[in-house]
Amino acid sequence: MKISLKWLREYIDYQGTADELAILLTKAGLEVEGIEKIGKGIDQVIVGKVKSKTKHPDADTLSICTVFDGKEDLQIVCGAPNVDVGQTIALAPIGCSLPTPDNVGFKIKKSKIRGVESFGMICAEDELGLSTDHNGIMILSDDLKAGQKFSEALGLPWEVLEISITPNRADCLSYFGVALEVAAATGLKIKT
């Protein structure tokens, strides 16, 4: 079972590190198999706002979007079916490196896609290493400002503990259950 340290803190005011929590939970009888940092390596990604969208003249599935990056408007060719005007999105500008499963990284460059120049990339969750979802771009809250660092806006990276729950510990199959274990081990109070 995966437990986000950030979400766990909504139930208990635990201020230690993920490594310290792993030791604490293991001593309490919950085996922590590992700690994953989600959203690591995307420091150059920023928040952008889609200002316009037109159909690509030479491709049925592509759109030409104008995206405001907080300073200027950028033309970006996008293949996502859910991109639309007015959306707040994750923008990888030219020069930005995105994480890849092999840890090599993917550098964003100025490119020509079917004859139209593109000056960055509007990102899906899997392209940012946040999940495996590639059904479309990641749409963010409209409260975020263009040009703001994406990782700061979402509080990244998230530390996630992989906990092995044995059949006799069904009480720990929820955040509240794990928070109760942390409370028992530390003396901290639960937030309900």
Short mmCIF file of C-alpha atoms in Angstrom, two decimals:
data_model
loop_
_atom_site.label_atom_id
_atom_site.label_comp_id
_atom_site.label_asym_id
_atom_site.label_seq_id
_atom_site.Cartn_x
_atom_site.Cartn_y
_atom_site.Cartn_z
CA MET A 1 0.00 0.00 0.00
CA LYS A 2 1.28 3.48 -0.83
CA ILE A 3 1.11 6.23 1.78
CA SER A 4 1.95 9.83 0.91
CA LEU A 5 3.71 11.60 3.77
CA LYS A 6 1.98 14.84 2.76
CA TRP A 7 -1.48 13.26 2.96
CA LEU A 8 -0.64 11.42 6.19
CA ARG A 9 0.14 14.80 7.78
CA GLU A 10 -3.52 15.75 7.26
CA TYR A 11 -4.35 13.17 9.96
CA ILE A 12 -1.40 13.57 12.32
CA ASP A 13 1.12 16.36 12.92
CA TYR A 14 4.17 14.19 12.24
CA GLN A 15 7.17 16.42 11.39
CA GLY A 16 9.91 13.82 10.90
CA THR A 17 11.38 12.70 7.60
CA ALA A 18 10.10 9.85 5.46
CA ASP A 19 13.17 7.78 6.41
CA GLU A 20 12.47 8.30 10.13
CA LEU A 21 8.83 7.36 9.59
CA ALA A 22 9.87 4.19 7.76
CA ILE A 23 11.98 3.13 10.76
CA LEU A 24 9.17 4.02 13.17
CA LEU A 25 6.53 2.05 11.25
CA THR A 26 8.83 -0.95 10.79
CA LYS A 27 9.47 -1.04 14.54
CA ALA A 28 5.68 -0.88 15.05
CA GLY A 29 5.22 -4.00 12.89
CA LEU A 30 4.41 -2.45 9.49
CA GLU A 31 7.08 -3.36 6.96
CA VAL A 32 8.11 -0.38 4.83
CA GLU A 33 9.42 -1.78 1.54
CA GLY A 34 10.65 1.52 0.13
CA ILE A 35 10.30 5.26 -0.22
CA GLU A 36 9.55 6.85 -3.57
CA LYS A 37 9.94 10.54 -4.43
CA ILE A 38 7.24 11.50 -6.91
CA GLY A 39 7.79 14.69 -8.87
CA LYS A 40 11.56 14.71 -8.57
CA GLY A 41 13.52 16.20 -11.46
CA ILE A 42 10.89 18.58 -12.84
CA ASP A 43 12.22 21.81 -11.33
CA GLN A 44 12.18 23.65 -14.68
CA VAL A 45 8.50 22.95 -15.42
CA ILE A 46 6.27 25.99 -14.91
CA VAL A 47 2.58 26.80 -14.82
CA GLY A 48 1.12 28.12 -18.07
CA LYS A 49 -2.26 29.37 -19.32
CA VAL A 50 -3.73 28.33 -22.68
CA LYS A 51 -4.86 31.52 -24.44
CA SER A 52 -5.88 30.13 -27.83
CA LYS A 53 -6.26 26.87 -29.72
CA THR A 54 -6.57 26.27 -33.45
CA LYS A 55 -6.59 23.09 -35.48
CA HIS A 56 -3.27 22.13 -37.07
CA PRO A 57 -3.58 22.58 -40.87
CA ASP A 58 -1.77 19.30 -41.66
CA ALA A 59 -2.87 16.96 -38.85
CA ASP A 60 -6.29 15.92 -37.59
CA THR A 61 -5.15 15.15 -34.04
CA LEU A 62 -2.87 18.14 -33.41
CA SER A 63 -3.69 21.63 -32.15
CA ILE A 64 -1.68 24.83 -32.29
CA CYS A 65 -1.94 26.55 -28.93
CA THR A 66 -0.84 29.91 -27.64
CA VAL A 67 0.36 29.50 -24.06
CA PHE A 68 1.26 32.33 -21.69
CA ASP A 69 4.30 31.43 -19.55
CA GLY A 70 4.11 34.42 -17.21
CA LYS A 71 6.31 36.61 -19.43
CA GLU A 72 5.38 35.96 -23.05
CA ASP A 73 3.08 33.98 -25.34
CA LEU A 74 4.51 30.77 -26.78
CA GLN A 75 3.28 28.79 -29.77
CA ILE A 76 3.05 25.10 -28.85
CA VAL A 77 1.85 22.20 -30.96
CA CYS A 78 -0.13 19.79 -28.78
CA GLY A 79 -1.62 16.37 -29.52
CA ALA A 80 -3.69 16.02 -26.36
CA PRO A 81 -7.43 15.62 -26.98
CA ASN A 82 -8.38 17.55 -23.82
CA VAL A 83 -6.43 20.79 -24.36
CA ASP A 84 -8.68 23.84 -24.43
CA VAL A 85 -8.66 27.63 -24.13
CA GLY A 86 -8.58 28.99 -20.58
CA GLN A 87 -6.91 25.97 -19.00
CA THR A 88 -4.07 26.20 -16.52
CA ILE A 89 -1.46 23.61 -17.49
CA ALA A 90 2.02 22.26 -16.76
CA LEU A 91 4.44 23.76 -19.29
CA ALA A 92 7.88 22.43 -20.13
CA PRO A 93 9.65 25.36 -21.86
CA ILE A 94 12.62 25.06 -24.22
CA GLY A 95 15.70 23.88 -22.32
CA CYS A 96 13.66 22.02 -19.69
CA SER A 97 14.57 18.40 -18.92
CA LEU A 98 11.83 15.91 -18.10
CA PRO A 99 12.42 12.65 -16.22
CA THR A 100 12.46 9.32 -18.04
CA PRO A 101 12.25 5.79 -16.61
CA ASP A 102 15.91 5.16 -17.52
CA ASN A 103 16.99 8.36 -15.66
CA VAL A 104 18.59 9.78 -18.82
CA GLY A 105 16.12 12.64 -19.15
CA PHE A 106 14.35 14.19 -22.12
CA LYS A 107 15.38 17.71 -23.11
CA ILE A 108 12.74 20.00 -24.62
CA LYS A 109 13.93 21.74 -27.77
CA LYS A 110 12.41 24.08 -30.32
CA SER A 111 10.93 21.81 -32.95
CA LYS A 112 8.85 21.75 -36.10
CA ILE A 113 5.85 19.44 -36.01
CA ARG A 114 4.32 18.93 -39.44
CA GLY A 115 5.69 22.29 -40.59
CA VAL A 116 4.62 24.34 -37.52
CA GLU A 117 7.17 25.53 -34.96
CA SER A 118 6.65 24.53 -31.33
CA PHE A 119 8.39 26.32 -28.45
CA GLY A 120 7.80 23.91 -25.57
CA MET A 121 5.48 21.15 -24.43
CA ILE A 122 2.18 20.98 -22.54
CA CYS A 123 2.61 17.98 -20.23
CA ALA A 124 0.56 14.95 -19.23
CA GLU A 125 1.02 13.35 -15.79
CA ASP A 126 3.17 10.50 -17.12
CA GLU A 127 5.53 12.92 -18.88
CA LEU A 128 6.18 14.52 -15.48
CA GLY A 129 6.66 11.19 -13.73
CA LEU A 130 3.62 11.77 -11.50
CA SER A 131 1.56 8.78 -12.69
CA THR A 132 1.09 6.50 -15.69
CA ASP A 133 -1.88 8.50 -17.00
CA HIS A 134 -1.46 9.62 -20.61
CA ASN A 135 -5.11 10.24 -21.55
CA GLY A 136 -4.47 13.95 -21.96
CA ILE A 137 -2.67 16.92 -20.50
CA MET A 138 -2.66 17.63 -16.79
CA ILE A 139 -5.17 20.39 -16.02
CA LEU A 140 -4.32 22.47 -12.95
CA SER A 141 -6.29 24.77 -10.66
CA ASP A 142 -7.09 28.17 -12.14
CA ASP A 143 -5.82 29.73 -8.89
CA LEU A 144 -2.21 29.11 -9.98
CA LYS A 145 -0.34 31.91 -11.74
CA ALA A 146 1.42 31.60 -15.09
CA GLY A 147 5.18 31.46 -14.65
CA GLN A 148 4.99 29.95 -11.17
CA LYS A 149 7.22 26.91 -10.63
CA PHE A 150 5.11 23.79 -11.07
CA SER A 151 6.90 21.87 -8.29
CA GLU A 152 6.32 24.70 -5.78
CA ALA A 153 2.66 25.08 -6.82
CA LEU A 154 1.98 21.40 -6.13
CA GLY A 155 4.33 21.01 -3.16
CA LEU A 156 6.59 18.53 -4.95
CA PRO A 157 8.34 16.22 -4.56
CA TRP A 158 5.93 14.00 -2.67
CA GLU A 159 7.46 11.29 -0.53
CA VAL A 160 5.48 8.06 -0.71
CA LEU A 161 6.08 5.05 1.52
CA GLU A 162 5.37 1.57 0.16
CA ILE A 163 4.04 -0.42 3.13
CA SER A 164 3.48 -4.16 3.10
CA ILE A 165 0.27 -4.84 5.04
CA THR A 166 -0.17 -8.37 6.37
CA PRO A 167 -3.68 -9.94 6.44
CA ASN A 168 -3.93 -9.52 10.23
CA ARG A 169 -3.46 -5.71 9.97
CA ALA A 170 -6.57 -4.68 8.04
CA ASP A 171 -6.77 -1.73 10.46
CA CYS A 172 -3.83 -0.20 8.57
CA LEU A 173 -5.41 -0.30 5.11
CA SER A 174 -6.17 3.44 5.26
CA TYR A 175 -4.42 6.71 6.00
CA PHE A 176 -6.34 6.97 9.25
CA GLY A 177 -5.20 3.49 10.29
CA VAL A 178 -1.54 4.30 9.58
CA ALA A 179 -1.95 7.63 11.42
CA LEU A 180 -3.22 5.69 14.45
CA GLU A 181 -0.03 3.58 14.35
CA VAL A 182 2.10 6.73 14.20
CA ALA A 183 0.11 8.21 17.10
CA ALA A 184 0.62 5.06 19.18
CA ALA A 185 4.38 5.12 18.50
CA THR A 186 4.95 8.85 19.04
CA GLY A 187 2.25 10.05 21.42
CA LEU A 188 1.01 12.60 18.84
CA LYS A 189 -2.71 13.32 18.60
CA ILE A 190 -4.86 12.34 15.65
CA LYS A 191 -6.63 15.06 13.63
CA THR A 192 -10.20 14.03 12.83
#
